[in-house]
Short mmCIF file of C-alpha atoms and ligand atoms in Angstrom, two decimals:
data_model
loop_
_atom_site.label_atom_id
_atom_site.label_comp_id
_atom_site.label_asym_id
_atom_site.label_seq_id
_atom_site.Cartn_x
_atom_site.Cartn_y
_atom_site.Cartn_z
CA MET A 245 27.75 74.41 -60.98
CA LYS A 246 27.39 73.12 -57.10
CA ASP A 247 30.50 72.21 -55.12
CA VAL A 248 30.79 68.99 -52.50
CA THR A 249 34.16 69.57 -51.01
CA LEU A 250 36.17 66.63 -50.35
CA HIS A 251 37.73 65.58 -46.92
CA ASN A 252 41.07 67.48 -47.81
CA GLY A 253 38.74 70.74 -48.79
CA VAL A 254 39.22 69.99 -52.67
CA LYS A 255 35.88 71.17 -54.04
CA MET A 256 34.48 68.83 -56.72
CA PRO A 257 31.40 69.85 -58.88
CA VAL A 258 28.34 67.81 -58.00
CA ILE A 259 28.12 66.83 -61.68
CA ALA A 260 30.19 65.33 -64.36
CA LEU A 261 30.30 64.65 -67.85
CA GLY A 262 30.77 60.79 -68.25
CA LEU A 263 33.14 60.37 -71.45
CA TRP A 264 33.25 56.12 -71.24
CA LYS A 265 32.90 54.82 -74.76
CA ASN A 266 33.38 58.57 -75.80
CA LEU A 267 35.93 57.22 -78.40
CA ILE A 268 36.37 59.18 -81.36
CA PRO A 269 38.46 62.84 -81.52
CA THR A 270 35.31 64.67 -83.47
CA SER A 271 32.84 63.34 -80.65
CA VAL A 272 34.87 63.76 -77.57
CA HIS A 273 35.51 67.53 -78.80
CA LYS A 274 31.90 68.59 -79.32
CA SER A 275 30.43 66.77 -76.10
CA VAL A 276 33.00 68.52 -74.14
CA LYS A 277 32.30 71.87 -76.28
CA ALA A 278 28.59 71.31 -75.56
CA ALA A 279 28.67 70.61 -71.81
CA ILE A 280 31.30 73.68 -71.76
CA ASP A 281 28.53 75.47 -72.89
CA ALA A 282 26.04 73.68 -70.55
CA GLY A 283 28.14 74.71 -67.64
CA TYR A 284 29.61 71.89 -67.03
CA THR A 285 33.46 72.25 -65.32
CA HIS A 286 34.03 68.43 -64.32
CA PHE A 287 35.26 65.68 -66.69
CA ASP A 288 35.45 62.06 -66.21
CA SER A 289 37.77 60.15 -68.10
CA ALA A 290 40.00 57.18 -67.34
CA GLN A 291 43.14 55.68 -68.81
CA ILE A 292 41.47 52.57 -69.96
CA TYR A 293 38.84 55.09 -71.71
CA LYS A 294 41.73 55.97 -74.45
CA ASN A 295 40.36 59.57 -75.44
CA GLU A 296 42.63 61.36 -72.32
CA ARG A 297 43.94 63.41 -75.42
CA PHE A 298 40.41 64.11 -76.84
CA LEU A 299 39.49 65.13 -73.90
CA LYS A 300 42.90 68.01 -73.78
CA THR A 301 41.91 69.14 -77.56
CA GLY A 302 38.26 69.25 -76.48
CA LEU A 303 39.05 71.92 -73.56
CA LYS A 304 41.43 73.38 -75.81
CA LYS A 305 38.79 73.74 -78.61
CA ALA A 306 36.71 75.31 -76.12
CA GLY A 307 38.56 77.96 -74.68
CA VAL A 308 38.67 77.33 -70.75
CA ASN A 309 41.36 77.74 -68.70
CA ARG A 310 42.82 74.95 -67.02
CA GLU A 311 42.24 76.38 -63.35
CA ASP A 312 38.72 76.50 -64.32
CA VAL A 313 37.89 72.72 -64.61
CA PHE A 314 38.30 69.58 -62.55
CA ILE A 315 39.73 66.46 -64.38
CA THR A 316 39.05 63.30 -63.59
CA THR A 317 42.09 60.06 -64.81
CA LYS A 318 41.75 56.48 -63.19
CA ILE A 319 44.61 54.23 -63.37
CA TYR A 320 43.83 51.18 -65.00
CA ASN A 321 44.91 47.64 -63.23
CA SER A 322 47.60 46.70 -65.64
CA ASN A 323 49.12 49.60 -64.62
CA GLN A 324 49.32 48.86 -60.97
CA PRO A 325 52.13 47.65 -60.23
CA ASP A 326 55.46 49.12 -59.08
CA GLY A 327 57.66 50.30 -62.38
CA LYS A 328 54.12 50.78 -65.02
CA PHE A 329 52.05 52.90 -62.43
CA GLN A 330 54.10 55.81 -62.69
CA PRO A 331 55.11 55.85 -66.41
CA SER A 332 51.45 55.33 -66.96
CA LEU A 333 50.51 58.45 -64.96
CA GLU A 334 53.21 60.48 -66.91
CA LYS A 335 51.43 59.16 -70.17
CA SER A 336 47.78 60.16 -68.70
CA LEU A 337 49.06 63.87 -67.69
CA LYS A 338 51.07 64.64 -70.69
CA ASN A 339 47.65 63.39 -72.41
CA LEU A 340 45.94 65.58 -70.78
CA GLY A 341 48.65 67.93 -71.35
CA THR A 342 48.69 68.69 -67.73
CA ASP A 343 51.26 69.06 -64.72
CA TYR A 344 48.42 67.77 -62.02
CA VAL A 345 44.26 66.03 -62.20
CA GLU A 346 42.02 67.14 -59.44
CA LEU A 347 41.14 63.41 -58.82
CA LEU A 348 42.94 60.14 -59.37
CA LEU A 349 41.52 56.97 -59.11
CA LEU A 350 42.76 53.17 -59.09
CA HIS A 351 39.82 51.99 -61.51
CA PHE A 352 39.61 48.32 -59.75
CA PRO A 353 40.33 46.59 -56.58
CA VAL A 354 42.75 44.33 -57.83
CA THR A 355 43.39 41.00 -55.38
CA GLU A 356 47.47 41.20 -56.05
CA THR A 357 47.87 44.90 -56.71
CA ARG A 358 45.85 46.96 -55.05
CA ALA A 359 47.53 47.96 -51.69
CA ARG A 360 50.75 48.75 -53.30
CA ALA A 361 49.23 51.01 -55.62
CA TRP A 362 47.54 52.94 -53.31
CA GLU A 363 51.00 53.80 -51.39
CA LEU A 364 51.84 54.69 -55.48
CA MET A 365 48.31 56.79 -55.16
CA GLU A 366 50.17 58.65 -52.00
CA GLU A 367 52.97 59.28 -53.72
CA ALA A 368 51.35 60.83 -56.60
CA TYR A 369 49.10 63.29 -54.18
CA GLU A 370 51.63 63.86 -51.98
CA GLU A 371 54.13 64.88 -55.35
CA GLY A 372 50.94 67.34 -55.83
CA LYS A 373 49.87 65.50 -59.08
CA ALA A 374 47.05 65.02 -58.16
CA LYS A 375 44.66 67.02 -55.62
CA ALA A 376 42.62 64.56 -54.40
CA ILE A 377 43.14 60.72 -55.20
CA GLY A 378 40.39 57.87 -54.67
CA VAL A 379 38.84 54.54 -55.30
CA SER A 380 36.49 53.40 -57.79
CA ASN A 381 34.52 49.99 -57.73
CA TYR A 382 35.46 49.34 -53.90
CA THR A 383 32.95 47.37 -51.91
CA ILE A 384 32.87 47.75 -48.10
CA ARG A 385 35.36 45.01 -47.83
CA HIS A 386 38.16 46.60 -49.93
CA LEU A 387 37.68 50.31 -48.33
CA GLU A 388 37.71 48.67 -44.67
CA GLU A 389 40.92 46.88 -46.05
CA LEU A 390 42.20 50.22 -47.48
CA LEU A 391 41.44 52.19 -44.38
CA ALA A 392 42.78 49.87 -42.06
CA ALA A 393 46.02 50.35 -43.80
CA CYS A 394 46.40 53.51 -45.75
CA LYS A 395 48.15 56.83 -44.86
CA VAL A 396 46.04 59.31 -46.78
CA LYS A 397 42.39 58.39 -46.79
CA PRO A 398 40.92 58.08 -50.27
CA MET A 399 38.35 61.09 -50.95
CA VAL A 400 36.10 59.52 -53.25
CA ASN A 401 34.39 55.74 -54.16
CA GLN A 402 33.41 55.86 -57.69
CA VAL A 403 31.24 53.14 -58.45
CA GLU A 404 27.92 52.06 -60.72
CA LEU A 405 24.56 53.66 -58.60
CA HIS A 406 21.24 54.07 -59.96
CA VAL A 407 17.47 53.50 -59.20
CA PHE A 408 18.01 50.17 -60.30
CA LEU A 409 21.07 49.65 -57.57
CA GLN A 410 21.26 51.55 -55.35
CA GLN A 411 23.52 50.21 -52.64
CA PRO A 412 22.46 52.26 -49.91
CA GLU A 413 24.95 50.56 -47.45
CA LEU A 414 28.25 51.60 -48.98
CA VAL A 415 26.71 54.63 -49.56
CA GLU A 416 25.93 54.84 -45.89
CA TYR A 417 29.89 53.63 -45.46
CA CYS A 418 31.29 55.66 -47.46
CA GLN A 419 29.67 59.26 -46.40
CA LYS A 420 30.50 57.98 -42.31
CA ASN A 421 34.09 57.26 -43.31
CA ASP A 422 33.89 60.99 -45.12
CA ILE A 423 34.21 59.49 -49.07
CA VAL A 424 32.37 61.18 -51.58
CA VAL A 425 30.72 58.63 -53.92
CA GLU A 426 30.50 59.26 -57.08
CA ALA A 427 27.70 57.10 -59.35
CA TYR A 428 28.73 56.11 -62.74
CA SER A 429 26.05 55.03 -64.96
CA PRO A 430 23.57 56.79 -63.11
CA ILE A 431 20.41 56.25 -65.77
CA ALA A 432 21.71 52.77 -66.28
CA HIS A 433 22.62 52.90 -69.75
CA GLY A 434 19.42 54.28 -70.95
CA LYS A 435 17.60 51.70 -69.27
CA GLY A 436 14.54 52.63 -66.87
CA LEU A 437 13.69 55.74 -69.27
CA ASP A 438 10.60 53.84 -70.11
CA ASN A 439 10.07 52.68 -66.29
CA LEU A 440 6.28 53.75 -65.29
CA VAL A 441 6.82 54.98 -61.85
CA LEU A 442 10.05 56.86 -63.25
CA LYS A 443 7.71 58.85 -66.12
CA GLU A 444 4.95 59.58 -63.50
CA ILE A 445 7.67 61.34 -61.62
CA ALA A 446 8.97 62.68 -64.08
CA GLU A 447 5.74 64.25 -65.82
CA LYS A 448 4.84 65.65 -62.24
CA HIS A 449 8.08 67.91 -61.92
CA GLY A 450 8.02 68.45 -65.40
CA LYS A 451 11.46 66.96 -66.35
CA SER A 452 12.52 63.80 -68.38
CA PRO A 453 12.98 60.11 -66.37
CA ALA A 454 16.62 60.61 -67.05
CA GLN A 455 16.71 63.81 -65.01
CA ILE A 456 14.77 62.08 -61.97
CA MET A 457 17.57 59.43 -61.73
CA ILE A 458 20.12 62.01 -62.12
CA ARG A 459 18.24 64.37 -59.29
CA TRP A 460 17.71 61.11 -57.26
CA CYS A 461 21.77 60.62 -56.84
CA ILE A 462 22.00 64.42 -55.74
CA GLU A 463 19.15 64.09 -53.24
CA ILE A 464 21.06 60.89 -51.56
CA GLY A 465 24.50 62.82 -51.38
CA THR A 466 26.40 61.67 -54.40
CA VAL A 467 27.78 62.78 -57.43
CA PRO A 468 26.53 61.16 -60.68
CA LEU A 469 28.64 61.42 -63.69
CA PRO A 470 26.19 61.15 -66.62
CA LYS A 471 27.59 60.02 -70.28
CA SER A 472 25.99 61.71 -73.94
CA THR A 473 27.42 62.38 -77.00
CA HIS A 474 23.89 64.59 -77.87
CA ALA A 475 24.09 68.26 -76.94
CA ASP A 476 20.74 68.11 -76.13
CA ARG A 477 21.26 65.77 -73.46
CA ILE A 478 24.29 66.73 -72.16
CA GLN A 479 22.35 69.91 -71.84
CA GLN A 480 19.25 68.23 -70.13
CA ASN A 481 21.39 65.95 -67.66
CA ILE A 482 22.62 69.37 -65.65
CA ASP A 483 19.40 70.63 -66.06
CA VAL A 484 18.29 69.41 -62.29
CA PHE A 485 18.83 71.89 -59.72
CA ASP A 486 15.24 73.98 -60.29
CA PHE A 487 13.51 70.84 -58.43
CA LYS A 488 13.66 68.42 -55.27
CA LEU A 489 12.38 64.96 -55.11
CA ASP A 490 10.12 64.53 -52.24
CA LYS A 491 9.40 61.72 -49.48
CA ASP A 492 6.42 60.46 -51.56
CA ASP A 493 9.21 60.50 -54.59
CA MET A 494 12.17 58.73 -52.71
CA ALA A 495 9.57 56.05 -51.17
CA LYS A 496 8.55 55.08 -54.85
CA ILE A 497 11.94 55.14 -56.02
CA ALA A 498 13.22 53.02 -53.30
CA GLU A 499 11.01 50.00 -54.98
CA LEU A 500 12.86 50.13 -58.11
CA GLU A 501 15.49 48.45 -56.94
CA GLU A 502 16.14 45.51 -58.25
CA GLY A 503 20.14 44.67 -57.98
CA LEU A 504 20.80 45.68 -61.83
CA ARG A 505 24.56 45.94 -62.57
CA THR A 506 25.01 47.10 -66.16
CA CYS A 507 28.90 46.64 -65.64
CA TRP A 508 31.99 45.21 -63.61
CA ASP A 509 30.68 43.73 -60.38
CA PRO A 510 33.51 43.46 -57.72
CA SER A 511 31.69 42.01 -54.89
CA ASP A 512 33.49 38.66 -55.44
CA VAL A 513 37.45 40.18 -55.90
CA GLU A 514 39.38 38.84 -53.17
P1 A2P B 115 23.46 59.13 -75.84
O1 A2P B 115 24.84 59.21 -75.83
O2 A2P B 115 23.43 58.67 -77.19
O3 A2P B 115 22.68 60.57 -75.57
P2 A2P B 115 24.64 56.33 -68.79
O4 A2P B 115 25.48 57.43 -67.76
O5 A2P B 115 23.59 55.86 -67.20
O6 A2P B 115 26.05 54.96 -68.80
O7 A2P B 115 23.98 55.91 -69.97
C1 A2P B 115 24.39 56.48 -70.86
C2 A2P B 115 23.57 56.33 -72.23
O8 A2P B 115 22.34 57.12 -71.95
C3 A2P B 115 23.93 56.63 -73.26
O9 A2P B 115 23.84 55.49 -74.72
C4 A2P B 115 23.33 57.60 -73.94
O10 A2P B 115 23.05 58.13 -74.94
C5 A2P B 115 22.10 57.70 -72.59
N1 A2P B 115 21.45 59.04 -72.26
C6 A2P B 115 22.38 59.93 -72.36
N2 A2P B 115 21.67 61.00 -71.16
C7 A2P B 115 20.72 60.71 -71.91
C8 A2P B 115 18.82 61.69 -71.77
N3 A2P B 115 18.76 62.44 -70.69
N4 A2P B 115 18.18 61.04 -72.29
C9 A2P B 115 18.40 59.53 -72.73
N5 A2P B 115 19.53 58.97 -72.64
C10 A2P B 115 20.34 59.93 -72.17
#
């Protein structure tokens, strides 16, 4: 698996298996096993997904060594305040069966608590409980505020990003500031798999529309986190390194922008 290097030197595999909504233990175990077999080494969990424990068991059942995988979890909104943050992180580490995660994210820019929560993220980083730290669902405005105040710059911003929600200004801002963008819902929850433009590009490359959407995330320098509970799709979603989208493909995909949000919209969060 190819890597991207974060600004502190940590290497992050360029595709992860997303685990949101994967709630049934056996389903998580099977997805994780299928992912390991397909060559994934990067797994994206969160406190609110309530599947950290299942990820731990899935990795154990798949027989992988801890040091061979890259694990992300996220501090949920209600755990951002002092006094809640630390025990919630300890619980996540226990659930995951580890002393550290490769990447710890603040899940959402909660107005009242995010500034102090970032200081707690920095402490967790300094204590070695996270090899890298970052944020999720941050807009440029939230990042500007954070960059003006932080000791440790976030290494990652994980946001909803796909061909129907391209967010070029945010991607450019992050890249200028050495923040790697992770794209959640890179296939827009399966919306658009019938899109004629995507189908045409897919046919040209002998790939599926989902693979075109995932490859597009990579072409613009972001790290896609596709979710699936089916072994064949999990395998398909990582099979995107034997082709490239050309200028013509990229120009056609640029036209697909429609501001489609399938999840949280943080734009109005003060
Ligand atoms: P399933 O779990 O049944 O495979 P996103 O990551 O953009 O939120 O999309 C996730 C959704 O897309 C899930 O409903 C998943 O369903 C579906 N999906 C994932 N990979 C593929 C694929 N290669 N082809 C079609 N649908 C997919």
